[in-house]
Amino acid sequence: MPDDQHYVAVEADVEIPVPADGEIWAVGAVILNQDGKAFAQKRGPHRRLFPDCWDIVGGHVEPGESLLDTLAREVEEETGWRLRRIRRLLGITTWTGDDGAGKRHEADYLIEVDGDLDHPALEWSKHTAYDWFGPDNLPRLKENRAPGEYLIHDLISKALQDRPDTL
């Protein structure tokens, strides 16, 4: 294995789709800390898609990348942490952004990472804040979103409700 790659455990029942030609895919990751709270970061006000909205770690699959490769790359780029384990698929959604790029497919996962969870290395040019979300502050994830646009809130809520007993 090349030096820049490391082993990532994937639970046996986790689906990792392979994009068909011409499909645009994105991945997202819900990361829980030792207290069972989920990490989210606030997108900057000048972002093309979803400005000033809370988001999970993730991004678009680049040509030639697998969903697993993208997940590992985005986790490291956006937080400085390293993907260690994919626990489960939280869902696959299809959505269209307001940027004219058309329909996207998104696979979102509950994952585990290695790194200092108290000190994420955010991409400050893209994000303005981060926080850990539990049942008490979940409504904040709906900030700057219209009804029906609660994907991030709903994904984190699902991860918190269905979270495994051991992390």
PDB file of C-alpha atoms in Angstrom:
ATOM      1  CA  MET A   1       0.000   0.000   0.000  1.00  0.00           C
ATOM      2  CA  PRO A   2       1.380   3.475  -0.813  1.00  0.00           C
ATOM      3  CA  ASP A   3       2.556   5.597   2.099  1.00  0.00           C
ATOM      4  CA  ASP A   4      -0.260   8.115   1.683  1.00  0.00           C
ATOM      5  CA  GLN A   5      -2.948   5.476   2.210  1.00  0.00           C
ATOM      6  CA  HIS A   6      -3.947   3.641   5.330  1.00  0.00           C
ATOM      7  CA  TYR A   7      -6.294   0.837   6.177  1.00  0.00           C
ATOM      8  CA  VAL A   8      -9.949   1.795   6.625  1.00  0.00           C
ATOM      9  CA  ALA A   9     -12.274  -0.764   8.203  1.00  0.00           C
ATOM     10  CA  VAL A  10     -15.682  -1.059   6.566  1.00  0.00           C
ATOM     11  CA  GLU A  11     -18.450  -2.958   8.339  1.00  0.00           C
ATOM     12  CA  ALA A  12     -19.579  -5.987   6.309  1.00  0.00           C
ATOM     13  CA  ASP A  13     -23.111  -4.729   5.609  1.00  0.00           C
ATOM     14  CA  VAL A  14     -22.121  -1.193   4.511  1.00  0.00           C
ATOM     15  CA  GLU A  15     -23.005  -0.382   0.898  1.00  0.00           C
ATOM     16  CA  ILE A  16     -20.528   1.745  -1.040  1.00  0.00           C
ATOM     17  CA  PRO A  17     -22.071   2.544  -4.449  1.00  0.00           C
ATOM     18  CA  VAL A  18     -20.008   2.752  -7.612  1.00  0.00           C
ATOM     19  CA  PRO A  19     -21.066   5.810  -9.640  1.00  0.00           C
ATOM     20  CA  ALA A  20     -22.296   5.159 -13.162  1.00  0.00           C
ATOM     21  CA  ASP A  21     -20.802   7.133 -16.040  1.00  0.00           C
ATOM     22  CA  GLY A  22     -22.113  10.687 -16.042  1.00  0.00           C
ATOM     23  CA  GLU A  23     -23.455  10.597 -12.494  1.00  0.00           C
ATOM     24  CA  ILE A  24     -22.359  13.271 -10.031  1.00  0.00           C
ATOM     25  CA  TRP A  25     -21.824  11.883  -6.530  1.00  0.00           C
ATOM     26  CA  ALA A  26     -20.997  13.371  -3.155  1.00  0.00           C
ATOM     27  CA  VAL A  27     -20.283  11.776   0.202  1.00  0.00           C
ATOM     28  CA  GLY A  28     -20.946  12.922   3.730  1.00  0.00           C
ATOM     29  CA  ALA A  29     -19.705  11.781   7.121  1.00  0.00           C
ATOM     30  CA  VAL A  30     -21.297  11.985  10.543  1.00  0.00           C
ATOM     31  CA  ILE A  31     -18.552  11.822  13.168  1.00  0.00           C
ATOM     32  CA  LEU A  32     -19.442  11.233  16.825  1.00  0.00           C
ATOM     33  CA  ASN A  33     -17.209  12.166  19.742  1.00  0.00           C
ATOM     34  CA  GLN A  34     -16.728  10.254  23.003  1.00  0.00           C
ATOM     35  CA  ASP A  35     -19.842  11.974  24.419  1.00  0.00           C
ATOM     36  CA  GLY A  36     -21.967  10.741  21.519  1.00  0.00           C
ATOM     37  CA  LYS A  37     -22.333  14.194  19.949  1.00  0.00           C
ATOM     38  CA  ALA A  38     -22.057  14.755  16.190  1.00  0.00           C
ATOM     39  CA  PHE A  39     -19.626  17.135  14.488  1.00  0.00           C
ATOM     40  CA  ALA A  40     -20.919  19.793  12.077  1.00  0.00           C
ATOM     41  CA  GLN A  41     -19.332  22.865  10.549  1.00  0.00           C
ATOM     42  CA  LYS A  42     -20.932  26.055   9.312  1.00  0.00           C
ATOM     43  CA  ARG A  43     -20.393  26.876   5.649  1.00  0.00           C
ATOM     44  CA  GLY A  44     -19.091  30.357   4.917  1.00  0.00           C
ATOM     45  CA  PRO A  45     -21.379  33.147   3.675  1.00  0.00           C
ATOM     46  CA  HIS A  46     -19.725  33.222   0.239  1.00  0.00           C
ATOM     47  CA  ARG A  47     -20.084  29.501  -0.566  1.00  0.00           C
ATOM     48  CA  ARG A  48     -21.913  28.802  -3.818  1.00  0.00           C
ATOM     49  CA  LEU A  49     -23.994  25.989  -2.330  1.00  0.00           C
ATOM     50  CA  PHE A  50     -25.791  26.338   1.008  1.00  0.00           C
ATOM     51  CA  PRO A  51     -24.074  29.503   2.316  1.00  0.00           C
ATOM     52  CA  ASP A  52     -24.247  30.050   6.097  1.00  0.00           C
ATOM     53  CA  CYS A  53     -25.719  26.568   6.653  1.00  0.00           C
ATOM     54  CA  TRP A  54     -24.523  23.820   8.947  1.00  0.00           C
ATOM     55  CA  ASP A  55     -23.013  20.852   7.132  1.00  0.00           C
ATOM     56  CA  ILE A  56     -21.391  17.530   7.826  1.00  0.00           C
ATOM     57  CA  VAL A  57     -17.912  16.705   6.548  1.00  0.00           C
ATOM     58  CA  GLY A  58     -17.914  15.673   2.916  1.00  0.00           C
ATOM     59  CA  GLY A  59     -17.782  16.719  -0.676  1.00  0.00           C
ATOM     60  CA  HIS A  60     -17.944  15.768  -4.312  1.00  0.00           C
ATOM     61  CA  VAL A  61     -16.385  12.640  -5.775  1.00  0.00           C
ATOM     62  CA  GLU A  62     -13.641  13.621  -8.214  1.00  0.00           C
ATOM     63  CA  PRO A  63     -13.125  11.778 -11.533  1.00  0.00           C
ATOM     64  CA  GLY A  64     -11.316   8.486 -10.917  1.00  0.00           C
ATOM     65  CA  GLU A  65     -12.046   8.508  -7.167  1.00  0.00           C
ATOM     66  CA  SER A  66     -14.118   5.922  -5.336  1.00  0.00           C
ATOM     67  CA  LEU A  67     -16.623   7.009  -2.698  1.00  0.00           C
ATOM     68  CA  LEU A  68     -14.297   5.560  -0.032  1.00  0.00           C
ATOM     69  CA  ASP A  69     -11.322   7.546  -1.388  1.00  0.00           C
ATOM     70  CA  THR A  70     -13.421  10.724  -1.411  1.00  0.00           C
ATOM     71  CA  LEU A  71     -14.613  10.152   2.146  1.00  0.00           C
ATOM     72  CA  ALA A  72     -11.036   9.719   3.400  1.00  0.00           C
ATOM     73  CA  ARG A  73      -9.820  12.775   1.451  1.00  0.00           C
ATOM     74  CA  GLU A  74     -12.643  15.051   2.577  1.00  0.00           C
ATOM     75  CA  VAL A  75     -12.317  14.051   6.252  1.00  0.00           C
ATOM     76  CA  GLU A  76      -8.612  14.873   6.193  1.00  0.00           C
ATOM     77  CA  GLU A  77      -9.005  18.098   4.170  1.00  0.00           C
ATOM     78  CA  GLU A  78     -11.868  19.474   6.255  1.00  0.00           C
ATOM     79  CA  THR A  79     -10.813  18.420   9.765  1.00  0.00           C
ATOM     80  CA  GLY A  80      -7.239  17.106   9.773  1.00  0.00           C
ATOM     81  CA  TRP A  81      -8.547  13.775  11.105  1.00  0.00           C
ATOM     82  CA  ARG A  82      -8.057  10.407   9.408  1.00  0.00           C
ATOM     83  CA  LEU A  83     -10.852   8.065   8.447  1.00  0.00           C
ATOM     84  CA  ARG A  84     -10.527   4.862  10.491  1.00  0.00           C
ATOM     85  CA  ARG A  85     -13.808   2.994  10.137  1.00  0.00           C
ATOM     86  CA  ILE A  86     -17.107   3.186   8.279  1.00  0.00           C
ATOM     87  CA  ARG A  87     -19.751   1.945  10.687  1.00  0.00           C
ATOM     88  CA  ARG A  88     -22.897   2.244   8.603  1.00  0.00           C
ATOM     89  CA  LEU A  89     -24.647   3.856   5.680  1.00  0.00           C
ATOM     90  CA  LEU A  90     -27.083   6.485   6.956  1.00  0.00           C
ATOM     91  CA  GLY A  91     -28.732   6.948   3.586  1.00  0.00           C
ATOM     92  CA  ILE A  92     -28.471   7.775  -0.089  1.00  0.00           C
ATOM     93  CA  THR A  93     -30.254  10.885  -1.333  1.00  0.00           C
ATOM     94  CA  THR A  94     -30.623  12.621  -4.662  1.00  0.00           C
ATOM     95  CA  TRP A  95     -30.726  16.398  -4.740  1.00  0.00           C
ATOM     96  CA  THR A  96     -30.265  19.351  -7.052  1.00  0.00           C
ATOM     97  CA  GLY A  97     -28.278  22.350  -5.870  1.00  0.00           C
ATOM     98  CA  ASP A  98     -28.922  25.941  -6.871  1.00  0.00           C
ATOM     99  CA  ASP A  99     -25.568  26.124  -8.698  1.00  0.00           C
ATOM    100  CA  GLY A 100     -26.767  24.769 -12.054  1.00  0.00           C
ATOM    101  CA  ALA A 101     -24.646  21.601 -11.842  1.00  0.00           C
ATOM    102  CA  GLY A 102     -27.694  19.346 -11.992  1.00  0.00           C
ATOM    103  CA  LYS A 103     -28.737  16.267 -10.058  1.00  0.00           C
ATOM    104  CA  ARG A 104     -26.358  14.753  -7.505  1.00  0.00           C
ATOM    105  CA  HIS A 105     -26.415  11.505  -5.589  1.00  0.00           C
ATOM    106  CA  GLU A 106     -25.093  11.575  -2.037  1.00  0.00           C
ATOM    107  CA  ALA A 107     -24.105   8.691   0.221  1.00  0.00           C
ATOM    108  CA  ASP A 108     -23.846   9.614   3.910  1.00  0.00           C
ATOM    109  CA  TYR A 109     -22.060   7.468   6.472  1.00  0.00           C
ATOM    110  CA  LEU A 110     -21.522   7.180  10.208  1.00  0.00           C
ATOM    111  CA  ILE A 111     -17.759   6.960  10.570  1.00  0.00           C
ATOM    112  CA  GLU A 112     -14.962   6.842  13.126  1.00  0.00           C
ATOM    113  CA  VAL A 113     -11.786   8.889  12.821  1.00  0.00           C
ATOM    114  CA  ASP A 114      -8.334   9.169  14.356  1.00  0.00           C
ATOM    115  CA  GLY A 115      -7.173  12.561  15.563  1.00  0.00           C
ATOM    116  CA  ASP A 116      -7.706  15.212  18.193  1.00  0.00           C
ATOM    117  CA  LEU A 117     -11.486  15.689  18.176  1.00  0.00           C
ATOM    118  CA  ASP A 118     -11.156  18.752  20.411  1.00  0.00           C
ATOM    119  CA  HIS A 119      -9.088  20.574  17.780  1.00  0.00           C
ATOM    120  CA  PRO A 120     -10.299  20.058  14.203  1.00  0.00           C
ATOM    121  CA  ALA A 121      -8.183  21.714  11.518  1.00  0.00           C
ATOM    122  CA  LEU A 122     -11.034  23.413   9.668  1.00  0.00           C
ATOM    123  CA  GLU A 123     -10.703  24.927   6.220  1.00  0.00           C
ATOM    124  CA  TRP A 124     -11.374  28.443   7.504  1.00  0.00           C
ATOM    125  CA  SER A 125     -11.654  29.804   3.954  1.00  0.00           C
ATOM    126  CA  LYS A 126     -14.744  27.613   3.534  1.00  0.00           C
ATOM    127  CA  HIS A 127     -16.170  27.306   7.062  1.00  0.00           C
ATOM    128  CA  THR A 128     -16.777  29.877   9.787  1.00  0.00           C
ATOM    129  CA  ALA A 129     -17.540  27.701  12.829  1.00  0.00           C
ATOM    130  CA  TYR A 130     -17.929  24.174  14.111  1.00  0.00           C
ATOM    131  CA  ASP A 131     -19.799  22.558  16.979  1.00  0.00           C
ATOM    132  CA  TRP A 132     -20.800  19.224  18.430  1.00  0.00           C
ATOM    133  CA  PHE A 133     -24.516  18.465  18.290  1.00  0.00           C
ATOM    134  CA  GLY A 134     -26.623  16.337  20.588  1.00  0.00           C
ATOM    135  CA  PRO A 135     -30.375  16.168  21.200  1.00  0.00           C
ATOM    136  CA  ASP A 136     -30.296  19.457  23.145  1.00  0.00           C
ATOM    137  CA  ASN A 137     -29.004  21.646  20.292  1.00  0.00           C
ATOM    138  CA  LEU A 138     -30.177  19.795  17.153  1.00  0.00           C
ATOM    139  CA  PRO A 139     -32.602  22.602  16.130  1.00  0.00           C
ATOM    140  CA  ARG A 140     -29.584  24.854  15.368  1.00  0.00           C
ATOM    141  CA  LEU A 141     -28.882  22.608  12.365  1.00  0.00           C
ATOM    142  CA  LYS A 142     -32.005  24.065  10.711  1.00  0.00           C
ATOM    143  CA  GLU A 143     -30.572  27.616  10.687  1.00  0.00           C
ATOM    144  CA  ASN A 144     -30.852  29.292   7.267  1.00  0.00           C
ATOM    145  CA  ARG A 145     -32.702  26.297   5.826  1.00  0.00           C
ATOM    146  CA  ALA A 146     -36.273  26.215   4.559  1.00  0.00           C
ATOM    147  CA  PRO A 147     -38.733  23.520   5.651  1.00  0.00           C
ATOM    148  CA  GLY A 148     -37.991  20.412   3.638  1.00  0.00           C
ATOM    149  CA  GLU A 149     -34.270  21.258   3.517  1.00  0.00           C
ATOM    150  CA  TYR A 150     -33.312  19.556   6.755  1.00  0.00           C
ATOM    151  CA  LEU A 151     -31.035  16.832   5.379  1.00  0.00           C
ATOM    152  CA  ILE A 152     -28.151  17.622   7.759  1.00  0.00           C
ATOM    153  CA  HIS A 153     -30.450  17.862  10.781  1.00  0.00           C
ATOM    154  CA  ASP A 154     -32.152  14.601   9.837  1.00  0.00           C
ATOM    155  CA  LEU A 155     -28.882  12.721   9.184  1.00  0.00           C
ATOM    156  CA  ILE A 156     -27.383  13.762  12.507  1.00  0.00           C
ATOM    157  CA  SER A 157     -30.636  13.025  14.319  1.00  0.00           C
ATOM    158  CA  LYS A 158     -30.674   9.536  12.781  1.00  0.00           C
ATOM    159  CA  ALA A 159     -27.035   8.922  13.729  1.00  0.00           C
ATOM    160  CA  LEU A 160     -27.728   9.997  17.329  1.00  0.00           C
ATOM    161  CA  GLN A 161     -30.867   7.853  17.623  1.00  0.00           C
ATOM    162  CA  ASP A 162     -29.422   4.757  16.022  1.00  0.00           C
ATOM    163  CA  ARG A 163     -25.873   5.117  17.231  1.00  0.00           C
ATOM    164  CA  PRO A 164     -24.057   1.917  18.114  1.00  0.00           C
ATOM    165  CA  ASP A 165     -23.517   1.162  21.787  1.00  0.00           C
ATOM    166  CA  THR A 166     -19.778   1.124  21.292  1.00  0.00           C
ATOM    167  CA  LEU A 167     -17.885   3.704  19.305  1.00  0.00           C
TER     168      LEU A 167
END
